[in-house]
Amino acid sequence: MTAALYAEWTKLRTVAGPFWLVALAAVLTTALSAAAAGAVTCAGAGCGVDAPMVALTGVQLGQAVVAVLAVMVVGDEYRTGMIRTTLAATPSRAVLLGAKSVVVAGATLAAAVPGVLGAWLAGRLIMPGRGFTAAHGYAPLSLTDGGTLRAFAGAALYLTLVALLSLGIAAAVRDAPTGVGVVLGVLYLAPILVAVVSDPDWERRLRQIMPSDAGSAILHTIDLPALPIGPWPGLGVLALWSAGALLLGGLLLRLRDA
Amino acid sequence: MEATIEVNDLRKAYGSTVALDGMTFTVAPGRVTAFVGPNGAGKSTTMRVVLGLDRVDAGTALVGGRPYRSLRTPLRHVGALLDASALHPARSGRDHLLWQAHSQGLRGQRVDEVLKLTGLADVGRRRAGGYSLGMRQRLGVAGALLGDPPVLMLDEPFNGLDPEGIRWMRGFLRALAAEGRAVLVSSHLMSELQDTAGHLVVVGRGKVVADTSVADLIAAASSDRVTLRTVARTEAMTALARVGATVAVTERDTLTVDGLPADRVVTVLSEAGVPFSEIAAHRATLEEAYMELTKDAVEFRATEVAR
C-alpha cells in the first residue's frame, strides 16, 4: 500500500494539471464566498440569515473543481491507456483504488482547507459592513464558535467526500467526460429535480438521501430542526454515497478487463 | 524465482468471437521466444491475461509458477511492454519511470540506470508526449527493465523503430536472454526476429499452431528445397518429376526443386544422365520457414470455410 501510495503521489505531482485544479478550487471557493458575502445584507435584528452558510457559498462552485480533479485521476489513465501500466505495477485493485483515494483526499484537502479558510476570512471582513453587526445580533465569524466551526470544518470534509464520490464514479465509468457528466448531474441536477417534486413529504425524504442535499446540511448553523436531515447525519449520508461509489468502482475494476 | 511464463489452455470469448481457444505454451529462460502470428491471432490478449489485465473464461497463466495478481512487486518478476504510447503526454519520460519505480519500492537512481541503458539519458526530462514512436518503445523497454526482472514480455517492440533501432533492439533482446532471462517477444513480422529468436511459438485464431526451436524449423523448411543449374532443363524436369519432386523454373537455366533432398536430386539426375553444373541446398530464412508453416494453416482455414 505504501509503495502504491508513493507511486500515486509521484504521478499527481509530475503533471501540472492537478496543481492548477487544486489552486483553482481554493481560489473559486474563496472568491464566490466573498462575492456572496458582499451581496447579502442584514437589514435589522432577526433578519434570519445563516451568516456562516452565506460565507460558504463558494463550496457550491469549489465542489465542481474537486470533482473534475478526482475524475481526472482515473479518467486520464483510461484516456491514455496508462491504466494498464498502472495495473501491471499494482495488480491489487483494492490497493490501487485505496492509494488513489488517499491521494485524491489529500489533494482535495490541500484545496479545501485554504479555500474554506479564505471564505471564513472574507466573511469575517466583509459581512460586518453588510449589516451583520452586534446590533443585529451577529458576532464576527469565529471558528471558536461551535456551529461556525462545524460548518467550516464540515465544508472541507464535504468537498473531500464529493471528491471521493467522483473518484468512485470515474472508476466505474472509465471515461473522464462521462465521469464529469455523471458527477455534475448527481451534484447539481438531482437537487433541481428534487425541487420539482410536488409532494412535500417525498421532497423531504429525497433531500434526506440525495448526496449533495444531505451533505450540505453540514453547512447550516441555524434552524437545524427545520432541515430535512441534521448536519452530521447529512454528511454521513454523503459519506455512504462516496463509500458506495468507491465500492462499485473497485468491484468493476476487479471484474472487468482493463 | 524460476524465469518462466506458463500459459495453459487459455480460453476467452468476447460474445461470439473467440479470442483465445486453448492457448498453451511455455516460455523458457535463456532464450528469446518469438510469439508470432497474424494480427488478431490472440498475441496481445494472451499477454494481457499473463499480466492479470484481462480475465479468461478458462485456463491459467503463471509467471515463475505464480499468478500475476498474487505478486506484490510484480515489476521485479516480470517486465512488460504492451503499448508504448500508453503514457501521459505531459509527464516527462523520467517521471513516467519514476512513478513505476516508486510503485515497486525502487529509487530514482534505478530510473537513471535504465534511461542510460536504453539510450534515453539525454531526453529523460523532456515531455514524453514529444517522443517519437521509437523513443517511446525505448522508454517502454526501460520501464520493463526497471525491476531487473527474470522474465520479459514485449508486445511488438519493433513497431516504429528505424533500421538502427531494430538492430539495437535485436542485440538488446539477445543480450537479455544471454543473461538467463526468459524473453517473450511478439511480432507479426517474422523477419524482425531473424537471428534473434531461439524459439518460436506461432499462433493463429487463438491457439498455438507451432511450438518449435528456430533451428529445427529452418532445417525442416530448408531440407527439401534445392536450387539446380542445368543446360538440359526439360530433361531434368522430366527426370525429377518422375520421382515425385515439384520443379519450378526460376531462371533460364535455373530450377528450384521441392520435395527431394539434395543427395537424391544428384542421384536421380546422374542415373538419368542429365548434366548439371551447380546444385545448392537452399537454406530458408526464418520468414520463409514461417510462411511455409502458416501456409498449411491458411489452407486448412480455406477448406474449413469452403465446407
Coordinates of C-alpha atoms in Angstrom, one line a residue:
Chain A
M1 CA 0.0 0.0 0.0
T2 CA 2.8 2.4 0.9
A3 CA 4.6 1.8 -2.4
A4 CA 1.3 2.2 -4.3
L5 CA 0.6 5.4 -2.4
Y6 CA 4.0 6.8 -3.2
A7 CA 3.6 6.0 -6.9
E8 CA 0.2 7.7 -7.0
W9 CA 1.6 10.8 -5.3
T10 CA 4.5 10.8 -7.8
K11 CA 2.0 10.6 -10.6
L12 CA 0.0 13.5 -9.2
R13 CA 2.9 15.9 -8.7
T14 CA 4.6 15.2 -12.0
V15 CA 2.0 16.8 -14.2
A16 CA 0.8 20.4 -13.9
G17 CA -3.0 19.7 -14.2
P18 CA -3.8 18.6 -10.6
F19 CA -1.8 21.5 -9.2
W20 CA -3.8 24.0 -11.2
L21 CA -7.1 22.3 -10.3
V22 CA -6.2 22.5 -6.6
A23 CA -5.3 26.1 -6.9
L24 CA -8.5 26.8 -8.9
A25 CA -10.7 25.0 -6.4
A26 CA -9.2 27.1 -3.5
V27 CA -9.5 30.4 -5.3
L28 CA -13.0 29.8 -6.6
T29 CA -14.3 28.7 -3.2
T30 CA -12.9 31.8 -1.6
A31 CA -13.9 34.1 -4.4
L32 CA -17.5 33.1 -4.7
S33 CA -17.8 33.1 -0.9
A34 CA -16.5 36.7 -0.9
A35 CA -18.9 37.7 -3.6
A36 CA -21.8 36.1 -1.7
A37 CA -20.8 37.8 1.5
G38 CA -20.7 41.1 -0.4
A39 CA -24.1 40.6 -1.9
V40 CA -26.1 39.7 1.2
T41 CA -27.5 42.3 3.6
C42 CA -29.0 42.2 7.1
A43 CA -31.4 45.0 7.5
G44 CA -32.1 44.6 11.2
A45 CA -32.2 42.3 14.2
G46 CA -33.7 38.9 13.4
C47 CA -33.1 39.1 9.7
G48 CA -32.7 35.3 9.9
V49 CA -29.7 34.9 7.6
D50 CA -27.4 32.0 8.2
A51 CA -24.1 34.0 8.1
P52 CA -21.6 31.2 8.1
M53 CA -23.6 29.4 5.4
V54 CA -23.5 32.5 3.2
A55 CA -19.8 32.8 3.8
L56 CA -19.5 29.2 2.5
T57 CA -21.4 29.7 -0.8
G58 CA -18.2 29.1 -2.7
V59 CA -18.3 25.5 -1.7
Q60 CA -21.0 25.0 -4.3
L61 CA -18.5 26.0 -7.0
G62 CA -15.4 24.5 -5.4
Q63 CA -17.0 21.1 -5.4
A64 CA -17.2 21.1 -9.2
V65 CA -13.5 21.7 -9.5
V66 CA -12.5 19.0 -6.9
A67 CA -14.9 16.6 -8.7
V68 CA -13.1 17.3 -12.0
L69 CA -9.7 16.7 -10.2
A70 CA -10.8 13.4 -8.8
V71 CA -12.3 12.2 -12.1
M72 CA -9.1 13.1 -14.0
V73 CA -7.0 10.9 -11.6
V74 CA -8.7 7.9 -13.1
G75 CA -10.0 9.3 -16.4
D76 CA -6.6 10.4 -17.7
E77 CA -5.3 6.9 -17.2
Y78 CA -8.0 5.4 -19.3
R79 CA -7.7 8.1 -22.0
T80 CA -4.0 7.5 -22.4
G81 CA -4.1 3.7 -21.8
M82 CA -1.7 4.2 -18.9
I83 CA -4.2 2.3 -16.7
R84 CA -2.7 -1.0 -17.9
T85 CA 0.8 0.1 -16.9
T86 CA -0.7 1.1 -13.5
L87 CA -2.5 -2.2 -13.0
A88 CA 0.6 -4.1 -14.1
A89 CA 2.6 -2.3 -11.4
T90 CA -0.1 -2.6 -8.7
P91 CA -2.2 -5.7 -9.5
S92 CA -4.4 -5.4 -6.4
R93 CA -7.3 -3.3 -7.5
A94 CA -8.3 -2.6 -3.9
V95 CA -4.8 -1.4 -3.0
L96 CA -4.7 0.8 -6.2
L97 CA -8.1 2.4 -5.5
G98 CA -7.2 2.8 -1.9
A99 CA -4.0 4.6 -2.8
K100 CA -5.8 6.8 -5.3
S101 CA -8.4 7.6 -2.7
V102 CA -5.8 8.8 -0.2
V103 CA -4.1 10.9 -2.8
V104 CA -7.3 12.4 -4.0
A105 CA -8.5 13.1 -0.4
G106 CA -5.1 14.7 0.3
A107 CA -5.2 16.9 -2.8
T108 CA -8.8 17.9 -2.1
L109 CA -7.9 18.9 1.5
A110 CA -5.0 20.9 0.1
A111 CA -7.6 22.9 -1.9
A112 CA -10.4 22.8 0.7
V113 CA -8.5 24.0 3.8
P114 CA -7.2 27.2 2.2
G115 CA -10.4 27.7 0.2
V116 CA -12.6 27.4 3.3
L117 CA -10.2 29.5 5.5
G118 CA -10.3 32.2 2.7
A119 CA -14.1 32.0 2.8
W120 CA -14.1 32.5 6.5
L121 CA -11.7 35.4 6.3
A122 CA -13.8 37.0 3.5
G123 CA -17.0 36.6 5.6
R124 CA -15.3 37.9 8.7
L125 CA -14.0 41.0 6.9
I126 CA -16.9 41.8 4.5
M127 CA -20.1 40.8 6.3
P128 CA -19.9 43.3 9.2
G129 CA -20.1 46.0 6.6
R130 CA -23.3 44.4 5.2
G131 CA -25.3 44.8 8.4
F132 CA -24.1 41.6 10.2
T133 CA -23.2 43.6 13.3
A134 CA -23.6 43.0 17.0
A135 CA -26.6 45.4 16.9
H136 CA -28.4 43.0 14.6
G137 CA -27.3 40.0 16.7
Y138 CA -24.3 38.9 14.7
A139 CA -20.8 38.5 16.1
P140 CA -17.9 38.4 13.5
L141 CA -17.5 34.9 12.1
S142 CA -15.3 33.0 14.6
L143 CA -14.0 29.5 14.3
T144 CA -14.2 29.1 18.1
D145 CA -17.9 29.2 17.8
G146 CA -19.2 25.6 17.8
G147 CA -21.7 25.9 15.0
T148 CA -19.4 28.0 12.8
L149 CA -16.5 25.7 13.3
R150 CA -18.8 22.7 12.4
A151 CA -19.9 24.4 9.2
F152 CA -16.3 25.4 8.1
A153 CA -14.6 22.2 9.0
G154 CA -17.6 20.3 7.6
A155 CA -17.3 22.2 4.4
A156 CA -13.7 20.8 3.9
L157 CA -15.0 17.3 4.7
Y158 CA -17.9 17.8 2.4
L159 CA -15.5 18.7 -0.5
T160 CA -13.3 15.7 0.3
L161 CA -16.3 13.3 0.2
V162 CA -17.5 14.8 -3.1
A163 CA -14.0 14.1 -4.5
L164 CA -14.1 10.5 -3.3
L165 CA -17.6 10.1 -4.7
S166 CA -16.3 11.4 -8.0
L167 CA -13.3 9.0 -7.9
G168 CA -15.6 6.0 -7.4
I169 CA -17.8 7.1 -10.3
A170 CA -14.8 7.7 -12.6
A171 CA -13.5 4.2 -11.8
A172 CA -16.9 2.8 -12.7
V173 CA -17.4 4.7 -16.0
R174 CA -13.7 4.8 -17.0
D175 CA -14.0 7.9 -19.1
A176 CA -13.4 11.5 -18.0
P177 CA -16.1 13.3 -19.9
T178 CA -18.8 10.7 -18.9
G179 CA -17.5 10.8 -15.3
V180 CA -17.6 14.6 -15.1
G181 CA -21.1 14.5 -16.6
V182 CA -22.4 11.9 -14.1
V183 CA -20.8 13.7 -11.1
L184 CA -22.2 17.1 -12.0
G185 CA -25.5 15.5 -12.7
V186 CA -25.6 14.0 -9.2
L187 CA -24.4 17.2 -7.6
Y188 CA -26.4 19.9 -9.4
L189 CA -29.1 18.2 -11.4
A190 CA -30.5 16.0 -8.7
P191 CA -31.3 18.9 -6.4
I192 CA -33.2 20.6 -9.2
L193 CA -35.2 17.5 -10.0
V194 CA -36.0 17.1 -6.3
A195 CA -37.3 20.7 -6.2
V196 CA -40.0 19.9 -8.7
V197 CA -41.4 17.0 -6.7
S198 CA -44.8 18.4 -5.7
D199 CA -45.5 16.2 -2.6
P200 CA -43.6 17.9 0.3
D201 CA -43.2 14.6 2.2
W202 CA -41.5 13.0 -0.8
E203 CA -39.4 16.1 -1.4
R204 CA -38.2 16.0 2.2
R205 CA -37.4 12.3 2.0
L206 CA -35.4 12.7 -1.2
R207 CA -33.5 15.6 0.4
Q208 CA -32.5 13.2 3.2
I209 CA -30.9 10.8 0.8
M210 CA -29.6 12.8 -2.1
P211 CA -25.8 13.2 -1.7
S212 CA -25.4 17.0 -2.2
D213 CA -28.7 17.9 -0.4
A214 CA -28.0 15.7 2.6
G215 CA -24.2 16.5 2.6
S216 CA -24.7 20.3 2.6
A217 CA -26.7 20.1 5.8
I218 CA -23.3 20.4 7.4
L219 CA -23.1 24.0 6.2
H220 CA -26.1 25.1 8.2
T221 CA -25.8 26.7 11.6
I222 CA -29.4 28.0 12.3
D223 CA -32.9 26.5 12.2
L224 CA -31.4 23.0 12.3
P225 CA -34.6 21.2 13.4
A226 CA -36.3 22.5 10.2
L227 CA -33.7 20.8 8.0
P228 CA -34.7 17.5 6.3
I229 CA -31.6 16.0 7.9
G230 CA -29.2 17.1 10.7
P231 CA -25.7 18.3 9.8
W232 CA -23.7 15.2 10.8
P233 CA -26.2 12.6 9.7
G234 CA -26.4 14.5 6.4
L235 CA -22.6 14.3 6.0
G236 CA -22.9 10.7 6.9
V237 CA -25.3 10.1 4.1
L238 CA -22.8 11.7 1.6
A239 CA -20.1 9.5 3.1
L240 CA -22.2 6.4 2.4
W241 CA -22.6 7.6 -1.2
S242 CA -18.8 8.0 -1.5
A243 CA -18.1 4.6 0.0
G244 CA -20.8 3.1 -2.2
A245 CA -19.3 4.7 -5.4
L246 CA -15.8 3.5 -4.4
L247 CA -17.0 0.0 -3.7
L248 CA -18.8 -0.1 -7.1
G249 CA -15.8 1.3 -8.9
G250 CA -13.4 -1.1 -7.1
L251 CA -15.7 -4.1 -7.9
L252 CA -15.9 -3.2 -11.6
L253 CA -12.1 -2.6 -11.7
R254 CA -11.7 -6.1 -10.4
L255 CA -14.2 -7.8 -12.7
R256 CA -13.7 -6.0 -16.0
D257 CA -10.8 -6.4 -18.4
A258 CA -8.5 -3.4 -18.2
Chain B
M1 CA 12.1 -17.4 -8.8
E2 CA 12.0 -19.6 -11.9
A3 CA 12.2 -17.5 -15.1
T4 CA 9.3 -18.9 -17.0
I5 CA 5.9 -18.0 -18.4
E6 CA 3.5 -20.9 -18.4
V7 CA 0.2 -20.5 -20.3
N8 CA -2.1 -23.4 -20.0
D9 CA -5.3 -23.8 -22.1
L10 CA -6.4 -20.2 -22.1
R11 CA -9.9 -19.7 -23.3
K12 CA -11.7 -16.4 -23.8
A13 CA -14.6 -15.2 -25.9
Y14 CA -16.0 -11.8 -26.5
G15 CA -19.6 -12.6 -27.2
S16 CA -19.5 -15.0 -30.1
T17 CA -15.9 -14.0 -31.1
V18 CA -13.4 -16.5 -29.8
A19 CA -10.2 -14.6 -28.9
L20 CA -8.3 -17.5 -27.1
D21 CA -9.1 -21.1 -28.0
G22 CA -6.9 -23.3 -25.8
M23 CA -3.7 -21.2 -25.9
T24 CA -0.9 -23.3 -24.4
F25 CA 2.8 -22.8 -24.3
T26 CA 5.8 -22.3 -22.0
V27 CA 8.5 -19.6 -22.3
A28 CA 11.8 -21.0 -21.0
P29 CA 14.7 -18.9 -19.6
G30 CA 17.9 -18.2 -21.6
R31 CA 16.5 -17.6 -25.0
V32 CA 14.3 -15.2 -26.9
T33 CA 10.9 -16.8 -27.7
A34 CA 9.2 -15.2 -30.7
F35 CA 5.4 -15.0 -30.4
V36 CA 4.2 -14.7 -33.9
G37 CA 1.0 -14.8 -35.8
P38 CA -1.3 -12.6 -37.9
N39 CA -3.0 -9.6 -36.2
G40 CA -5.9 -10.8 -34.2
A41 CA -4.4 -14.2 -33.5
G42 CA -4.6 -13.6 -29.8
K43 CA -1.0 -12.5 -29.0
S44 CA -1.8 -9.3 -27.2
T45 CA -4.8 -10.8 -25.4
T46 CA -2.5 -13.6 -24.1
M47 CA 0.0 -11.1 -22.9
R48 CA -2.8 -9.1 -21.1
V49 CA -4.0 -12.3 -19.5
V50 CA -0.5 -13.1 -18.3
L51 CA -0.4 -9.6 -16.6
G52 CA -3.7 -10.2 -15.0
L53 CA -5.3 -7.4 -17.0
D54 CA -7.8 -9.5 -18.9
R55 CA -9.8 -12.3 -17.4
V56 CA -10.2 -15.7 -19.0
D57 CA -13.2 -18.0 -19.3
A58 CA -10.8 -20.9 -18.5
G59 CA -7.2 -21.8 -18.2
T60 CA -4.2 -20.5 -16.2
A61 CA -1.3 -18.1 -16.8
L62 CA 1.6 -18.3 -14.4
V63 CA 4.8 -16.3 -14.1
G64 CA 7.6 -18.1 -12.3
G65 CA 4.9 -20.5 -11.1
R66 CA 2.6 -17.9 -9.7
P67 CA -0.4 -16.0 -10.9
Y68 CA 0.5 -12.4 -11.7
R69 CA -2.2 -10.8 -9.4
S70 CA -0.6 -12.6 -6.4
L71 CA 2.8 -10.8 -6.9
R72 CA 3.4 -7.9 -4.5
T73 CA 6.2 -6.2 -6.5
P74 CA 5.3 -7.6 -9.9
L75 CA 7.8 -5.5 -11.9
R76 CA 10.6 -7.3 -10.1
H77 CA 9.3 -10.6 -11.5
V78 CA 8.1 -9.6 -15.0
G79 CA 8.9 -6.6 -17.1
A80 CA 6.3 -5.9 -19.8
L81 CA 5.9 -3.6 -22.7
L82 CA 2.4 -3.7 -24.0
D83 CA 1.6 -0.3 -25.6
A84 CA 4.5 2.2 -25.8
S85 CA 2.1 5.1 -26.3
A86 CA 0.2 4.4 -23.1
L87 CA 1.7 7.3 -21.2
H88 CA 0.6 10.8 -20.1
P89 CA 1.9 13.2 -22.7
A90 CA 2.6 16.0 -20.3
R91 CA 4.8 13.8 -17.9
S92 CA 8.5 13.5 -18.7
G93 CA 9.9 10.2 -19.6
R94 CA 11.9 10.1 -16.4
D95 CA 8.9 10.8 -14.3
H96 CA 6.9 8.1 -16.1
L97 CA 9.5 5.7 -15.0
L98 CA 9.8 7.3 -11.6
W99 CA 6.2 6.5 -10.5
Q100 CA 6.6 3.0 -11.7
A101 CA 9.9 2.7 -9.7
H102 CA 8.1 4.0 -6.6
S103 CA 5.3 1.5 -7.0
Q104 CA 7.9 -1.2 -6.6
G105 CA 9.8 0.3 -3.8
L106 CA 12.7 1.3 -6.1
R107 CA 14.5 4.6 -6.2
G108 CA 15.2 7.3 -8.7
Q109 CA 18.7 6.0 -9.1
R110 CA 17.4 2.9 -10.9
V111 CA 15.4 5.1 -13.2
D112 CA 18.6 6.9 -14.3
E113 CA 20.3 3.5 -14.8
V114 CA 17.6 2.2 -17.2
L115 CA 17.4 5.5 -19.0
K116 CA 21.1 5.2 -19.7
L117 CA 20.7 1.5 -20.7
T118 CA 18.1 2.4 -23.3
G119 CA 19.9 5.4 -24.6
L120 CA 17.4 7.9 -23.3
A121 CA 19.6 9.6 -20.7
D122 CA 19.6 12.9 -22.6
V123 CA 15.9 13.1 -23.3
G124 CA 14.6 11.8 -20.0
R125 CA 13.5 15.1 -18.7
R126 CA 11.6 16.1 -21.8
R127 CA 7.8 15.7 -22.1
A128 CA 7.0 12.1 -23.2
G129 CA 4.3 13.5 -25.5
G130 CA 7.0 14.8 -27.8
Y131 CA 8.8 11.5 -28.1
S132 CA 8.9 9.7 -31.4
L133 CA 7.4 6.2 -31.5
G134 CA 10.9 4.8 -31.5
M135 CA 11.8 6.7 -28.3
R136 CA 8.5 5.6 -26.7
Q137 CA 9.5 2.0 -27.5
R138 CA 12.8 2.5 -25.7
L139 CA 11.0 4.1 -22.8
G140 CA 8.7 1.1 -22.6
V141 CA 11.7 -1.2 -22.6
A142 CA 13.3 1.0 -19.9
G143 CA 10.1 0.5 -17.9
A144 CA 10.2 -3.2 -18.4
L145 CA 13.8 -3.4 -17.1
L146 CA 13.2 -1.2 -14.0
G147 CA 12.8 -4.1 -11.6
D148 CA 15.6 -6.1 -13.2
P149 CA 13.1 -9.0 -13.8
P150 CA 14.0 -12.6 -14.8
V151 CA 11.1 -12.6 -17.2
L152 CA 10.4 -10.0 -20.0
M153 CA 7.4 -9.8 -22.2
L154 CA 7.3 -7.3 -25.1
D155 CA 4.4 -6.7 -27.5
E156 CA 5.6 -5.6 -30.9
P157 CA 8.7 -3.8 -29.7
F158 CA 9.9 -3.2 -33.2
N159 CA 7.0 -1.1 -34.2
G160 CA 8.1 2.4 -35.1
L161 CA 11.8 1.7 -34.9
D162 CA 14.2 2.8 -37.7
P163 CA 16.7 0.3 -39.0
E164 CA 19.3 1.4 -36.4
G165 CA 16.6 1.0 -33.7
I166 CA 15.7 -2.5 -35.0
R167 CA 19.4 -3.5 -34.9
W168 CA 19.7 -2.2 -31.3
M169 CA 16.5 -3.9 -30.2
R170 CA 17.7 -7.3 -31.6
G171 CA 21.0 -7.1 -29.9
F172 CA 19.4 -5.9 -26.7
L173 CA 16.9 -8.9 -26.7
R174 CA 19.7 -11.3 -27.4
A175 CA 21.8 -9.9 -24.5
L176 CA 18.9 -10.1 -22.1
A177 CA 18.3 -13.8 -23.0
A178 CA 22.0 -14.5 -22.7
E179 CA 21.8 -13.3 -19.1
G180 CA 19.4 -16.2 -18.5
R181 CA 16.2 -14.3 -18.7
A182 CA 13.0 -15.6 -20.3
V183 CA 12.2 -13.2 -23.1
L184 CA 8.9 -13.4 -25.0
V185 CA 8.6 -11.0 -28.0
S186 CA 5.5 -10.8 -30.1
S187 CA 5.6 -9.7 -33.7
H188 CA 3.6 -10.0 -36.8
L189 CA 6.7 -9.7 -39.0
M190 CA 8.8 -12.7 -38.7
S191 CA 11.8 -11.1 -40.4
E192 CA 12.2 -8.7 -37.5
L193 CA 13.3 -11.6 -35.3
Q194 CA 15.8 -13.2 -37.7
D195 CA 19.0 -14.1 -35.8
T196 CA 17.3 -13.1 -32.6
A197 CA 14.7 -15.7 -31.6
G198 CA 15.8 -19.1 -30.5
H199 CA 12.4 -20.5 -30.1
L200 CA 9.2 -19.9 -31.9
V201 CA 5.5 -20.0 -30.8
V202 CA 3.3 -19.5 -33.8
V203 CA -0.3 -18.7 -33.1
G204 CA -3.4 -18.4 -35.3
R205 CA -7.0 -17.8 -34.2
G206 CA -6.4 -18.1 -30.5
K207 CA -4.3 -21.2 -30.4
V208 CA -0.8 -22.4 -30.9
V209 CA -0.1 -23.6 -34.5
A210 CA 3.5 -24.5 -33.9
D211 CA 5.9 -24.5 -31.0
T212 CA 9.4 -25.2 -32.2
S213 CA 13.0 -24.2 -32.0
V214 CA 14.0 -21.9 -34.8
A215 CA 17.0 -24.1 -35.8
D216 CA 14.7 -27.1 -36.3
L217 CA 12.1 -25.1 -38.1
I218 CA 14.7 -23.7 -40.6
A219 CA 16.2 -27.1 -41.1
A220 CA 12.8 -28.5 -41.8
A221 CA 11.9 -25.8 -44.2
S222 CA 15.3 -25.9 -45.9
S223 CA 15.9 -29.6 -46.3
D224 CA 13.7 -30.4 -49.2
R225 CA 14.4 -27.4 -51.4
V226 CA 17.3 -27.5 -53.9
T227 CA 18.5 -25.0 -56.5
L228 CA 19.8 -26.5 -59.6
R229 CA 21.7 -25.1 -62.6
T230 CA 21.5 -27.1 -65.8
V231 CA 21.5 -26.6 -69.5
A232 CA 19.2 -29.6 -70.0
R233 CA 16.2 -28.0 -68.4
T234 CA 13.5 -30.1 -69.9
E235 CA 15.3 -33.5 -69.3
A236 CA 16.0 -32.5 -65.7
M237 CA 12.4 -31.6 -65.1
T238 CA 11.1 -34.8 -66.6
A239 CA 13.5 -36.9 -64.6
L240 CA 12.8 -35.2 -61.3
A241 CA 9.0 -35.1 -61.8
R242 CA 9.0 -38.9 -62.4
V243 CA 10.2 -39.4 -58.8
G244 CA 7.6 -37.1 -57.4
A245 CA 9.5 -33.8 -56.9
T246 CA 7.9 -30.4 -57.7
V247 CA 10.1 -28.5 -60.1
A248 CA 9.8 -24.8 -60.9
V249 CA 11.8 -22.7 -63.3
T250 CA 13.4 -19.7 -61.7
E251 CA 15.7 -18.5 -64.4
R252 CA 16.6 -19.6 -67.9
D253 CA 18.8 -22.4 -66.7
T254 CA 18.0 -22.5 -63.0
L255 CA 15.4 -24.8 -61.4
T256 CA 14.0 -25.0 -57.9
V257 CA 13.3 -28.5 -56.8
D258 CA 10.9 -29.1 -53.9
G259 CA 10.2 -32.3 -52.1
L260 CA 13.6 -34.1 -52.7
P261 CA 16.8 -33.7 -50.6
A262 CA 19.9 -32.6 -52.5
D263 CA 21.6 -36.0 -52.5
R264 CA 18.6 -37.6 -54.0
V265 CA 18.5 -35.0 -56.7
V266 CA 22.1 -35.7 -57.6
T267 CA 21.4 -39.5 -57.8
V268 CA 18.3 -39.1 -59.9
L269 CA 20.0 -36.7 -62.4
S270 CA 23.1 -38.9 -62.6
E271 CA 21.1 -42.0 -63.2
A272 CA 19.1 -40.3 -65.9
G273 CA 22.3 -38.9 -67.5
V274 CA 21.2 -35.3 -67.2
P275 CA 24.1 -32.9 -67.0
F276 CA 24.1 -30.1 -64.3
S277 CA 26.7 -27.6 -63.4
E278 CA 25.6 -26.4 -59.9
I279 CA 23.5 -27.7 -57.1
A280 CA 22.7 -26.0 -53.8
A281 CA 20.6 -27.0 -50.9
H282 CA 18.5 -23.9 -50.1
R283 CA 18.7 -22.6 -46.6
A284 CA 15.4 -20.9 -45.8
T285 CA 15.2 -17.6 -44.0
L286 CA 13.1 -17.5 -40.8
E287 CA 10.5 -15.6 -42.8
E288 CA 10.2 -18.3 -45.4
A289 CA 10.1 -21.0 -42.8
Y290 CA 7.3 -19.2 -41.1
M291 CA 5.4 -18.7 -44.3
E292 CA 5.8 -22.4 -45.0
L293 CA 4.4 -23.2 -41.6
T294 CA 1.4 -20.9 -41.8
K295 CA 0.6 -21.8 -45.4
D296 CA -0.9 -25.1 -44.1
A297 CA -2.9 -23.2 -41.5
V298 CA -4.2 -20.8 -44.2
E299 CA -5.1 -23.7 -46.5
F300 CA -6.7 -25.6 -43.7
R301 CA -8.8 -22.5 -42.9
A302 CA -9.8 -22.1 -46.5
T303 CA -11.1 -25.7 -46.8
E304 CA -12.8 -25.3 -43.5
V305 CA -14.7 -22.3 -44.8
A306 CA -15.5 -24.0 -48.1
R307 CA -17.0 -26.9 -46.3

